[in-house]
Structures are given as structure tokens and as C-alpha cells.
Amino acid sequence: MTAAGEMRQYQVVGRKAGTEENPNPEAYRMVIFAPNPVAAKSKFWYFMRQFRKMKKTTGEILDCVEIIEKNSRTVKNYGIWLRYDSRSGTHNMYREYRDLKLTGAISQLYNEMAGRHRCRPRSIQVIRTATLGAGELQRPNGAQFAKRRVRFPLPHRVDSAKRGQKALSDRTFTTVRPTTYFG
């Protein structure tokens, strides 16, 4: 599986195929992060082989739907518990991200794990996710934005060119340096 673009959240429901002995077997539901429904179904069978004596040839997918987050207009803090395989072994990890949607935070996770730990998407397993309040944050990077009055100053700006005009002046060359401090 590649993590190209934004990850999506899928709910996959599957079960063992019905037999004469058991015509209506127990169904299993999983919430899986994947870039498309084909990868989500593949991950479902990967986990079902590990947890239950069931595989794609002996089972069937009942439903695969994308879960879309309702409130994606406010920034939220997400805590993600994961496990990944590195070159030296298997590790558990907890990470925090700020994003509008959970799928955006998971995409950040995959990108950061690839950059910091050289971890392939197939070796990452998301165990649990949670939306965190400001008091529940443990990492200082996310906690600095969770204060009440956060300000983002823009100290040294340069006027950019408007459409059809040159930047900073009407001439190509000027004798005056640009002013970048606007108090």
C-alpha cells in the first residue's frame, strides 16, 4: 500500500462465507485508514488472517463505506497510538497532531513516519485514535497552540506584486531598499 495523497477512513464489514453447518456466521467490523477502498479491503483481510482463522478465499466482504467527518471546520488535536516495524524490530508509539480532520492527521502521521523513521506505509498499524482537549496534550509542540490567546505575528513582510504590476515599485530597478517592517 502506498500513502499517496490524503488517507481516507473506511468501515469494512466482513465475515466467513456461510456453510451448511453455519449458514449465518459472525460478522466483523473494522475502521481502517487507507487511500482507497481496494487497499482498505486488503488491510481488512490482512488483520483478519492475524486475529481470526479467516482469509479472503474463505470469507466475504459485506460492506465497505467511507466515513466522512461531520465537523471539519475547526482545528482539533488528535492523539494517535500506533505500532510500526523498523529495521531493528517492532515499536509502539504515541503521536499528537493538529488538523481539521482525523484523516488529515493520519496523513501527517504517514508523512512524518516516512521522513523521521524511514518507515514504509505497509509497516504502520494504527491502533487507536482520540480527539484531545487542550489539557490532555502531552507534547510541547501541540500544547503551544492550545493556549487561549495564540497570536501569529508577521514581523517582516514584503509587499507582493499585484496582478499586472511589478513587486515593490513601478520600476524594475530602484535605489531604495524595500520596507519589510510594518509595526
mmCIF file of C-alpha atoms in Angstrom:
data_model
loop_
_atom_site.group_PDB
_atom_site.id
_atom_site.type_symbol
_atom_site.label_atom_id
_atom_site.label_comp_id
_atom_site.label_asym_id
_atom_site.label_seq_id
_atom_site.Cartn_x
_atom_site.Cartn_y
_atom_site.Cartn_z
ATOM 1 C CA MET A 1 0.000 0.000 0.000
ATOM 2 C CA THR A 2 1.231 3.475 -0.821
ATOM 3 C CA ALA A 3 0.170 6.549 1.104
ATOM 4 C CA ALA A 4 -0.175 8.798 -1.932
ATOM 5 C CA GLY A 5 -2.327 11.837 -1.204
ATOM 6 C CA GLU A 6 -4.669 12.067 1.744
ATOM 7 C CA MET A 7 -5.618 8.928 3.627
ATOM 8 C CA ARG A 8 -9.307 8.120 3.976
ATOM 9 C CA GLN A 9 -11.227 6.383 6.735
ATOM 10 C CA TYR A 10 -13.245 3.280 5.819
ATOM 11 C CA GLN A 11 -15.548 0.995 7.741
ATOM 12 C CA VAL A 12 -15.184 -2.547 6.410
ATOM 13 C CA VAL A 13 -17.578 -5.312 7.461
ATOM 14 C CA GLY A 14 -16.810 -8.918 6.555
ATOM 15 C CA ARG A 15 -17.404 -12.456 7.669
ATOM 16 C CA LYS A 16 -16.564 -16.054 6.927
ATOM 17 C CA ALA A 17 -18.554 -17.415 3.983
ATOM 18 C CA GLY A 18 -21.697 -19.274 5.016
ATOM 19 C CA THR A 19 -21.643 -23.103 5.045
ATOM 20 C CA GLU A 20 -24.289 -25.770 5.633
ATOM 21 C CA GLU A 21 -23.156 -26.137 9.256
ATOM 22 C CA ASN A 22 -23.091 -22.358 9.868
ATOM 23 C CA PRO A 23 -25.225 -20.512 7.312
ATOM 24 C CA ASN A 24 -25.044 -17.160 9.140
ATOM 25 C CA PRO A 25 -21.523 -16.714 10.626
ATOM 26 C CA GLU A 26 -20.451 -13.882 12.885
ATOM 27 C CA ALA A 27 -19.610 -10.583 11.117
ATOM 28 C CA TYR A 28 -16.578 -8.436 11.988
ATOM 29 C CA ARG A 29 -16.314 -4.664 11.603
ATOM 30 C CA MET A 30 -13.084 -2.662 11.354
ATOM 31 C CA VAL A 31 -12.311 1.009 10.900
ATOM 32 C CA ILE A 32 -9.323 1.199 8.562
ATOM 33 C CA PHE A 33 -7.262 4.083 7.166
ATOM 34 C CA ALA A 34 -6.333 3.601 3.519
ATOM 35 C CA PRO A 35 -6.021 5.712 0.350
ATOM 36 C CA ASN A 36 -8.822 3.838 -1.473
ATOM 37 C CA PRO A 37 -11.441 1.109 -0.850
ATOM 38 C CA VAL A 38 -9.359 -1.602 -2.515
ATOM 39 C CA ALA A 39 -6.482 -1.021 -0.086
ATOM 40 C CA ALA A 40 -8.965 -0.893 2.822
ATOM 41 C CA LYS A 41 -10.366 -4.324 1.931
ATOM 42 C CA SER A 42 -6.853 -5.688 1.562
ATOM 43 C CA LYS A 43 -5.908 -4.387 5.027
ATOM 44 C CA PHE A 44 -9.099 -5.901 6.431
ATOM 45 C CA TRP A 45 -8.073 -9.366 5.212
ATOM 46 C CA TYR A 46 -4.519 -8.803 6.488
ATOM 47 C CA PHE A 47 -5.813 -8.208 10.033
ATOM 48 C CA MET A 48 -8.426 -10.969 9.842
ATOM 49 C CA ARG A 49 -5.715 -13.508 8.981
ATOM 50 C CA GLN A 50 -3.849 -12.411 12.101
ATOM 51 C CA PHE A 51 -6.778 -12.319 14.536
ATOM 52 C CA ARG A 52 -9.184 -14.986 13.270
ATOM 53 C CA LYS A 53 -8.828 -18.136 11.202
ATOM 54 C CA MET A 54 -10.195 -16.465 8.125
ATOM 55 C CA LYS A 55 -8.829 -15.261 4.799
ATOM 56 C CA LYS A 56 -10.118 -13.789 1.552
ATOM 57 C CA THR A 57 -10.758 -17.158 -0.122
ATOM 58 C CA THR A 58 -12.888 -18.408 2.797
ATOM 59 C CA GLY A 59 -14.679 -15.135 3.557
ATOM 60 C CA GLU A 60 -16.711 -12.317 2.069
ATOM 61 C CA ILE A 61 -16.900 -8.530 2.401
ATOM 62 C CA LEU A 62 -20.399 -7.397 3.372
ATOM 63 C CA ASP A 63 -19.856 -3.633 3.312
ATOM 64 C CA CYS A 64 -17.120 -1.062 2.713
ATOM 65 C CA VAL A 65 -18.101 2.587 3.233
ATOM 66 C CA GLU A 66 -16.051 5.734 3.667
ATOM 67 C CA ILE A 67 -16.523 7.545 6.966
ATOM 68 C CA ILE A 68 -16.653 11.311 6.461
ATOM 69 C CA GLU A 69 -16.115 13.591 9.439
ATOM 70 C CA LYS A 70 -19.037 15.909 10.120
ATOM 71 C CA ASN A 71 -17.344 18.916 11.702
ATOM 72 C CA SER A 72 -14.263 19.669 9.630
ATOM 73 C CA ARG A 73 -14.243 23.448 10.048
ATOM 74 C CA THR A 74 -12.469 23.695 13.400
ATOM 75 C CA VAL A 75 -8.906 22.693 14.214
ATOM 76 C CA LYS A 76 -8.710 19.782 16.640
ATOM 77 C CA ASN A 77 -5.937 17.955 18.472
ATOM 78 C CA TYR A 78 -5.603 14.254 17.702
ATOM 79 C CA GLY A 79 -3.717 11.596 19.642
ATOM 80 C CA ILE A 80 -2.695 8.536 17.633
ATOM 81 C CA TRP A 81 -1.411 5.271 19.097
ATOM 82 C CA LEU A 82 0.419 3.153 16.552
ATOM 83 C CA ARG A 83 2.797 0.282 16.084
ATOM 84 C CA TYR A 84 5.386 0.039 13.344
ATOM 85 C CA ASP A 85 8.122 -2.273 12.161
ATOM 86 C CA SER A 86 11.581 -0.761 11.831
ATOM 87 C CA ARG A 87 14.807 -2.350 10.662
ATOM 88 C CA SER A 88 15.590 -3.382 14.244
ATOM 89 C CA GLY A 89 12.186 -4.543 15.497
ATOM 90 C CA THR A 90 8.574 -3.628 16.283
ATOM 91 C CA HIS A 91 7.873 -0.443 18.248
ATOM 92 C CA ASN A 92 4.831 1.138 19.882
ATOM 93 C CA MET A 93 4.428 4.889 19.616
ATOM 94 C CA TYR A 94 2.113 7.744 20.574
ATOM 95 C CA ARG A 95 1.940 10.905 18.470
ATOM 96 C CA GLU A 96 -0.103 14.125 18.536
ATOM 97 C CA TYR A 97 -1.212 16.186 15.548
ATOM 98 C CA ARG A 98 -3.383 19.258 14.913
ATOM 99 C CA ASP A 99 -5.640 19.156 11.890
ATOM 100 C CA LEU A 100 -9.163 19.835 10.669
ATOM 101 C CA LYS A 101 -9.943 16.155 10.097
ATOM 102 C CA LEU A 102 -8.747 12.854 11.508
ATOM 103 C CA THR A 103 -7.781 11.720 8.005
ATOM 104 C CA GLY A 104 -5.544 14.796 7.706
ATOM 105 C CA ALA A 105 -3.821 13.892 10.984
ATOM 106 C CA ILE A 106 -3.312 10.307 9.765
ATOM 107 C CA SER A 107 -1.821 11.644 6.514
ATOM 108 C CA GLN A 108 0.569 13.789 8.579
ATOM 109 C CA LEU A 109 1.460 10.673 10.566
ATOM 110 C CA TYR A 110 2.351 8.638 7.472
ATOM 111 C CA ASN A 111 4.417 11.506 6.030
ATOM 112 C CA GLU A 112 6.264 12.123 9.304
ATOM 113 C CA MET A 113 6.979 8.430 9.885
ATOM 114 C CA ALA A 114 8.407 8.196 6.373
ATOM 115 C CA GLY A 115 10.599 11.238 6.952
ATOM 116 C CA ARG A 116 11.785 10.721 10.518
ATOM 117 C CA HIS A 117 11.901 6.938 10.752
ATOM 118 C CA ARG A 118 12.141 5.806 7.091
ATOM 119 C CA CYS A 119 9.037 3.746 7.766
ATOM 120 C CA ARG A 120 7.046 2.265 4.884
ATOM 121 C CA PRO A 121 3.239 2.664 4.913
ATOM 122 C CA ARG A 122 2.713 -1.100 4.940
ATOM 123 C CA SER A 123 4.583 -1.434 8.257
ATOM 124 C CA ILE A 124 2.429 1.133 10.145
ATOM 125 C CA GLN A 125 -0.587 -0.116 12.104
ATOM 126 C CA VAL A 126 -2.860 2.489 13.708
ATOM 127 C CA ILE A 127 -4.069 1.028 16.994
ATOM 128 C CA ARG A 128 -6.265 3.829 18.328
ATOM 129 C CA THR A 129 -7.119 7.477 17.721
ATOM 130 C CA ALA A 130 -8.658 10.079 20.014
ATOM 131 C CA THR A 131 -9.662 13.729 19.895
ATOM 132 C CA LEU A 132 -7.821 15.512 22.702
ATOM 133 C CA GLY A 133 -8.672 18.615 24.679
ATOM 134 C CA ALA A 134 -6.140 21.338 25.449
ATOM 135 C CA GLY A 135 -5.398 19.909 28.919
ATOM 136 C CA GLU A 136 -4.818 16.379 27.619
ATOM 137 C CA LEU A 137 -1.925 17.253 25.298
ATOM 138 C CA GLN A 138 1.395 15.728 26.323
ATOM 139 C CA ARG A 139 3.755 17.001 23.631
ATOM 140 C CA PRO A 140 5.017 20.610 23.783
ATOM 141 C CA ASN A 141 4.674 21.196 20.038
ATOM 142 C CA GLY A 142 0.891 20.834 20.089
ATOM 143 C CA ALA A 143 0.463 22.433 23.520
ATOM 144 C CA GLN A 144 1.930 25.747 22.358
ATOM 145 C CA PHE A 145 -1.046 26.218 20.021
ATOM 146 C CA ALA A 146 -3.643 25.141 22.583
ATOM 147 C CA LYS A 147 -3.424 28.324 24.666
ATOM 148 C CA ARG A 148 -6.353 30.727 24.777
ATOM 149 C CA ARG A 149 -4.818 33.727 23.072
ATOM 150 C CA VAL A 150 -2.442 32.428 20.439
ATOM 151 C CA ARG A 151 -1.015 35.096 18.158
ATOM 152 C CA PHE A 152 0.800 34.657 14.891
ATOM 153 C CA PRO A 153 2.812 37.817 14.223
ATOM 154 C CA LEU A 154 4.091 38.575 10.735
ATOM 155 C CA PRO A 155 7.126 40.758 11.504
ATOM 156 C CA HIS A 156 8.930 41.111 8.166
ATOM 157 C CA ARG A 157 6.611 41.122 5.186
ATOM 158 C CA VAL A 158 7.387 42.186 1.658
ATOM 159 C CA ASP A 159 4.592 43.579 -0.477
ATOM 160 C CA SER A 160 3.958 41.074 -3.193
ATOM 161 C CA ALA A 161 3.144 42.028 -6.744
ATOM 162 C CA LYS A 162 -0.434 42.646 -7.653
ATOM 163 C CA ARG A 163 -1.790 41.206 -10.841
ATOM 164 C CA GLY A 164 -0.260 43.050 -13.791
ATOM 165 C CA GLN A 165 2.192 45.073 -11.647
ATOM 166 C CA LYS A 166 5.799 44.641 -10.589
ATOM 167 C CA ALA A 167 6.608 43.918 -6.957
ATOM 168 C CA LEU A 168 7.613 46.741 -4.575
ATOM 169 C CA SER A 169 7.688 49.550 -7.146
ATOM 170 C CA ASP A 170 6.633 50.569 -10.585
ATOM 171 C CA ARG A 171 10.220 50.398 -11.847
ATOM 172 C CA THR A 172 12.374 47.343 -12.436
ATOM 173 C CA PHE A 173 15.385 48.835 -10.618
ATOM 174 C CA THR A 174 15.228 51.180 -7.636
ATOM 175 C CA THR A 175 17.704 52.861 -5.316
ATOM 176 C CA VAL A 176 15.655 52.303 -2.167
ATOM 177 C CA ARG A 177 15.589 49.025 -0.251
ATOM 178 C CA PRO A 178 12.156 47.536 0.435
ATOM 179 C CA THR A 179 10.474 48.204 3.773
ATOM 180 C CA THR A 180 9.691 44.934 5.496
ATOM 181 C CA TYR A 181 8.667 46.172 8.946
ATOM 182 C CA PHE A 182 5.112 47.443 9.223
ATOM 183 C CA GLY A 183 4.963 47.947 13.000
#
